[in-house]
Coordinates of C-alpha atoms and ligand atoms in Angstrom, one line a residue:
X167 CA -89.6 46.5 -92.1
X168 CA -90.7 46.9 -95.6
X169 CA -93.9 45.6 -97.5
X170 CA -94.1 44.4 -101.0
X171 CA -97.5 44.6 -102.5
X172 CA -98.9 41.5 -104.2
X173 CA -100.8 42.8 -107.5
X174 CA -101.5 39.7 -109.0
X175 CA -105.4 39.6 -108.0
X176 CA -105.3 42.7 -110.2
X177 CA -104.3 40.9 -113.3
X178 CA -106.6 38.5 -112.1
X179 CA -109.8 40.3 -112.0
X180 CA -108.9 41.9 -115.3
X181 CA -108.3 38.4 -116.9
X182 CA -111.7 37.4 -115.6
X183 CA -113.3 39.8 -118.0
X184 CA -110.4 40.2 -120.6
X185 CA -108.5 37.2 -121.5
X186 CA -106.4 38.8 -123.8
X187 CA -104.8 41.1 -121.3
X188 CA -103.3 44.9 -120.6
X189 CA -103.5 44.7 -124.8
X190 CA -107.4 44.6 -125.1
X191 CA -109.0 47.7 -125.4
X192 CA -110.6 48.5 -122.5
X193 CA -109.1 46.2 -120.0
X194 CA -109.2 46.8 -116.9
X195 CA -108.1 46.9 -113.5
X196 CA -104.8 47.7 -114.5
X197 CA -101.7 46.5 -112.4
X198 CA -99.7 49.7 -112.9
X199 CA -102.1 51.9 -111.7
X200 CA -103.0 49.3 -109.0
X201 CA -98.9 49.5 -108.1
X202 CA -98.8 53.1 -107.7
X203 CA -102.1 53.3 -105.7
X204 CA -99.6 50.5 -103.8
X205 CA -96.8 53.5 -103.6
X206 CA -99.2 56.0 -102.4
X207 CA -100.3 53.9 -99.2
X208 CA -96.6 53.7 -98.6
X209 CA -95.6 50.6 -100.2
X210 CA -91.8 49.7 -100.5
X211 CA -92.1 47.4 -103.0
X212 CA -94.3 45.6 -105.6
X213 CA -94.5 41.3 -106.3
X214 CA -95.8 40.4 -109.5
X215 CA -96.0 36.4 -110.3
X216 CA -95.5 35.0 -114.2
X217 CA -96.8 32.0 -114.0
X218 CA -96.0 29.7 -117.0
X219 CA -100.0 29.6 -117.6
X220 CA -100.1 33.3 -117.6
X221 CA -103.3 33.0 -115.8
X222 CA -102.8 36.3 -114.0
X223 CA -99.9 38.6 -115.1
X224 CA -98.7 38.4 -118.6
X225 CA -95.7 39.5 -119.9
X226 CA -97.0 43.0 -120.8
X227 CA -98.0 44.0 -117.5
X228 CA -93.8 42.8 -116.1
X229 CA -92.5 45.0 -118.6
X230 CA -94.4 47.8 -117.8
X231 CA -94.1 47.4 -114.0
X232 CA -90.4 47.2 -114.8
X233 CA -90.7 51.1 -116.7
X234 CA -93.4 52.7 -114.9
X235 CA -93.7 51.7 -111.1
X236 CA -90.6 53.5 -109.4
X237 CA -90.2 51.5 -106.8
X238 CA -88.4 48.0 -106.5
X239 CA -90.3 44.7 -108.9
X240 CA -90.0 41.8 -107.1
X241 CA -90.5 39.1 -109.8
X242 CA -91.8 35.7 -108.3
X243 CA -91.2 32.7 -110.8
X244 CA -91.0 29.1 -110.9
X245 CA -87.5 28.0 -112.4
X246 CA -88.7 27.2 -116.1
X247 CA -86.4 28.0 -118.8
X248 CA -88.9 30.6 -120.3
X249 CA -89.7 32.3 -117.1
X250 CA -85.6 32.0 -116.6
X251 CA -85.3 34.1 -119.8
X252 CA -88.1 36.8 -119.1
X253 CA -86.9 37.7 -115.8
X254 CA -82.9 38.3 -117.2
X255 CA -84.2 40.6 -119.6
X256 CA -86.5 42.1 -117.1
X257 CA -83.8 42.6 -115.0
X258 CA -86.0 43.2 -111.8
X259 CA -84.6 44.6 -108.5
X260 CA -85.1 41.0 -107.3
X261 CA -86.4 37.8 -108.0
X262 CA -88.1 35.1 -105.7
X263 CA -88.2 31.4 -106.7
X264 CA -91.4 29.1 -105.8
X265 CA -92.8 25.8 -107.1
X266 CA -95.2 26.3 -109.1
X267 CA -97.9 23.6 -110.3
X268 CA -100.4 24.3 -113.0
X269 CA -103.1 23.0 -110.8
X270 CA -102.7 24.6 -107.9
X271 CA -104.7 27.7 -106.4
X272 CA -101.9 29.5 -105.1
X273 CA -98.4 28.8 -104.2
X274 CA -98.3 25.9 -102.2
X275 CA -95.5 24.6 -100.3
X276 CA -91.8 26.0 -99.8
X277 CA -89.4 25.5 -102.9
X278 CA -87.0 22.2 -102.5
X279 CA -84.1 23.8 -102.7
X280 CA -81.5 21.1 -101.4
X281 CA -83.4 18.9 -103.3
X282 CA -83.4 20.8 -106.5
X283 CA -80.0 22.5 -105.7
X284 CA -78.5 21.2 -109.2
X285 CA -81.4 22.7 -111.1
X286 CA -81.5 26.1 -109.0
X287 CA -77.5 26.7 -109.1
X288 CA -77.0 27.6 -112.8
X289 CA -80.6 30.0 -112.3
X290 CA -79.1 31.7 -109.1
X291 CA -75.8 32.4 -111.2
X292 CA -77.5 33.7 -113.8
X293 CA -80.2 36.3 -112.1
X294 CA -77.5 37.9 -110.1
X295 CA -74.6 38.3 -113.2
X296 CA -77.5 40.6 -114.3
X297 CA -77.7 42.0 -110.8
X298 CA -80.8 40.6 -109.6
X299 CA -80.9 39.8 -105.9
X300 CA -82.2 36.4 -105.3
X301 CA -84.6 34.9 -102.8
X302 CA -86.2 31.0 -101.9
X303 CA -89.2 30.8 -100.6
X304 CA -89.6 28.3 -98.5
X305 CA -90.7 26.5 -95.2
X306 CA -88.6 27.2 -92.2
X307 CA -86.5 24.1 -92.4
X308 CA -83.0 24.3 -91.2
X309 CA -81.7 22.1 -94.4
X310 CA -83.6 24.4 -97.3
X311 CA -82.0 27.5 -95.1
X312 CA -78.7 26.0 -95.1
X313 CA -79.4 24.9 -98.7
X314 CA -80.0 28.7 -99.9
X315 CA -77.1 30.3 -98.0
X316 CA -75.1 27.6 -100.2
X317 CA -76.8 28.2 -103.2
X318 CA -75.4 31.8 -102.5
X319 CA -79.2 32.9 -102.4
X320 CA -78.9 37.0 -100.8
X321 CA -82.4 36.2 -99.1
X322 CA -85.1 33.8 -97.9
X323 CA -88.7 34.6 -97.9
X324 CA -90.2 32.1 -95.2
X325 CA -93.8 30.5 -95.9
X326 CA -96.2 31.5 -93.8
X327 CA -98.9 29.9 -95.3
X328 CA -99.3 26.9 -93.0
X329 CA -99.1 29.7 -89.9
X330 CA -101.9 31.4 -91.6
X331 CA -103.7 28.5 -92.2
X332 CA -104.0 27.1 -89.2
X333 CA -107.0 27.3 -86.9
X334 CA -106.4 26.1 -83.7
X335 CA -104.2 28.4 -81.4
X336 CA -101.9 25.5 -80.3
X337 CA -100.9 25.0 -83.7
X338 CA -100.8 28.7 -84.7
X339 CA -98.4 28.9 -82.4
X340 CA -96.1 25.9 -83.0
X341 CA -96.2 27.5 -86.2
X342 CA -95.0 31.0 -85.2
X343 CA -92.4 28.9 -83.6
X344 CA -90.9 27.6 -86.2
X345 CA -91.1 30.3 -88.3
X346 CA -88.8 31.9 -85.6
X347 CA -86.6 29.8 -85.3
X348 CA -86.1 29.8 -88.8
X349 CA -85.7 33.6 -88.9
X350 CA -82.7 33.1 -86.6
X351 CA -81.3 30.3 -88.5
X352 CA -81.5 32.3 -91.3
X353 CA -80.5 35.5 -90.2
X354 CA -77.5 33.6 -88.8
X355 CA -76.7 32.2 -91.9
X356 CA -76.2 35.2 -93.7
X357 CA -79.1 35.7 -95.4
X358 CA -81.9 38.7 -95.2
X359 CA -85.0 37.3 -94.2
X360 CA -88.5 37.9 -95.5
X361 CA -91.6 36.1 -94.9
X362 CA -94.9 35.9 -96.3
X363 CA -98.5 34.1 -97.6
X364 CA -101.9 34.0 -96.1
X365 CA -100.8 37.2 -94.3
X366 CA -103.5 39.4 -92.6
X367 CA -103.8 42.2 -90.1
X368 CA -105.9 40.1 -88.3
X369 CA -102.9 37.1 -88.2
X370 CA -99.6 39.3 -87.5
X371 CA -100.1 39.9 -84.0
X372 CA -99.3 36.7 -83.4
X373 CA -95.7 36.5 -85.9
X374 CA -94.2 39.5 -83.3
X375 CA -92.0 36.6 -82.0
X376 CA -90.2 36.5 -85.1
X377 CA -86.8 38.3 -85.6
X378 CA -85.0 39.7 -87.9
X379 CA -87.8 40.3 -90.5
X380 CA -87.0 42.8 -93.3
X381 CA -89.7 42.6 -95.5
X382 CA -93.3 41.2 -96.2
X383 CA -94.7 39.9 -99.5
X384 CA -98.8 40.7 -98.9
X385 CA -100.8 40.1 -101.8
X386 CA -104.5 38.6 -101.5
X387 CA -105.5 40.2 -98.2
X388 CA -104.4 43.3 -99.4
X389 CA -106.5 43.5 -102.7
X390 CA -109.6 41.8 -100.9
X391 CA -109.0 45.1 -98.0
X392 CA -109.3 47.3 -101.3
X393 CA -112.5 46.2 -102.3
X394 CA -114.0 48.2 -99.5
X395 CA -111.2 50.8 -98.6
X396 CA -109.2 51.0 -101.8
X397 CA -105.4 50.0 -101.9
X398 CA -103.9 52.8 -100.7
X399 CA -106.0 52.7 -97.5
X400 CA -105.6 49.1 -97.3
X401 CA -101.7 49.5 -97.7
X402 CA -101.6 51.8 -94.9
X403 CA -103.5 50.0 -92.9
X404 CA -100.9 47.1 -93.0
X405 CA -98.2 49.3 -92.1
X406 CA -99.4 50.6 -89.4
X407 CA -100.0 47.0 -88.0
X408 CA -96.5 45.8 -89.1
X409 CA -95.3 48.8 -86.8
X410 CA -97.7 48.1 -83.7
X411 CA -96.5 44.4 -84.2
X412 CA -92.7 44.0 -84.4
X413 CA -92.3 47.7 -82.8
X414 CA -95.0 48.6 -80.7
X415 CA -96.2 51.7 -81.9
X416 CA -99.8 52.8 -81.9
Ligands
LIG202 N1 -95.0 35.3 -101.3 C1 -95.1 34.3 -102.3 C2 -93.8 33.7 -102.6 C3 -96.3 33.9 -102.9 O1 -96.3 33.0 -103.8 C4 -97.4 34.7 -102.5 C5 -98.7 34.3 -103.2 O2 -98.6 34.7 -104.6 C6 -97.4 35.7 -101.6 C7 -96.1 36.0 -101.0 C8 -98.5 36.5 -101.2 O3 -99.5 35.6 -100.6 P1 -100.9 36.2 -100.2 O4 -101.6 36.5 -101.5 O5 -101.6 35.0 -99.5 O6 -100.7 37.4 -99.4

């Protein structure tokens, strides 16, 4: 199973202190170097979100994640026009689309896809005439998973954010559940399944019901982790709990 590394909270920090970006002199933490820290712990992949308010990453930092990271950019992105362009030009190993809503803290909810399916069809088309594999992230419903595998989508990520969120261990579970059964729905449909928000070493344990999982999207955990062990540490860290989780190995 593979990780993709979050660096958002990167861009974040830095914009806390430099709100012109990677261009201001001196700015820093910088997302690059955070993303090969990311491939030193062992990390398959890296996520980076443009967000249409640019509070985080900014264009710079995709552009050089796309030319100086060697391994795979997973570019998350809502399905505006703008973003739409950015990302064909990028032409990232992959691309995930989420809502996105100006006011919101963090990715909330699953994208509509059935829903939205007119909007999403001519975006899908596009990304993967340049080559870029696309994914939906969304809740484990059996009509947005049937909805992406018509869409021709090559992969779901499944929200895990309600899983995470949840406090009581009756409802953890129900959520774990679901999130299975949506693996298998998914997996059954075609489609390469990923999962991913509010993920934790403390929370996977309990996820080791869920098949067919090929890759994890970790981003805030991770960076918080790095605060007191540094990413690389923190990165292997989460490996080696993805491996005691869905393979048993200590
Ligand atoms: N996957 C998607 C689609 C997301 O929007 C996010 C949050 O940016 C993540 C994964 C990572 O979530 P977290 O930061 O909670 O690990």
């Amino acid at each position: 199973m593979r990780l993709g590394v979050n660096i958002d909270h990167v861009a974040t920090l830095r914009q806390a202190r430099y709100p012109a970006g990677p261009g201001a002199p001196f700015a820093e933490p910088s997302p690059v170097d955070a993303a090969l820290e990311a491939l030193a712990g062992g990390a398959h992949g890296i996520t980076a979100h443009l967000r249409e308010d640019r509070r985080h990453i900014q264009d710079r930092d995709i552009a050089e994640l796309r030319e100086q990271v060697p391994l795979p950019l997973n570019f998350e992105m809502g399905n505006a026009p703008e973003i739409v362009a950015i990302a064909l030009r990028t032409k990232p190993a992959s691309a995930c689309l989420v809502p996105e809503k100006r006011a919101e803290v963090t990715t909330e909810g699953g994208l509509a896809v059935r829903a939205g399916r007119a909007g999403l069809a001519e975006t899908v088309k596009a990304l993967q005439g340049e080559g870029v594999r696309v994914s939906m992230f969304i809740d484990p419903l059996p009509e947005e998973i049937e909805a992406s595998a018509e869409l021709g989508a090559e992969m779901v990520e499944l929200h895990t954010g309600s899983y995470a969120n949840a406090v009581a261990e009756a409802e953890r579970a129900e959520h774990a559940g679901r999130l299975a059964q949506g693996a298998e729905l998914a997996h059954r449909a075609g489609l390469q399944v990923n999962a991913g928000h509010g993920l934790t070493t403390r929370n996977l344990p309990g996820l080791a019901g869920v098949p067919h999982l090929e890759e994890l999207n970790i981003g805030h955990h991770l960076i918080a982790r790095s605060v007191a062990i540094g990413l690389r540490a923190a990165v292997a860290e989460m490996l080696e709990a993805m491996a005691v989780t869905w393979c048993g190995e200590e």
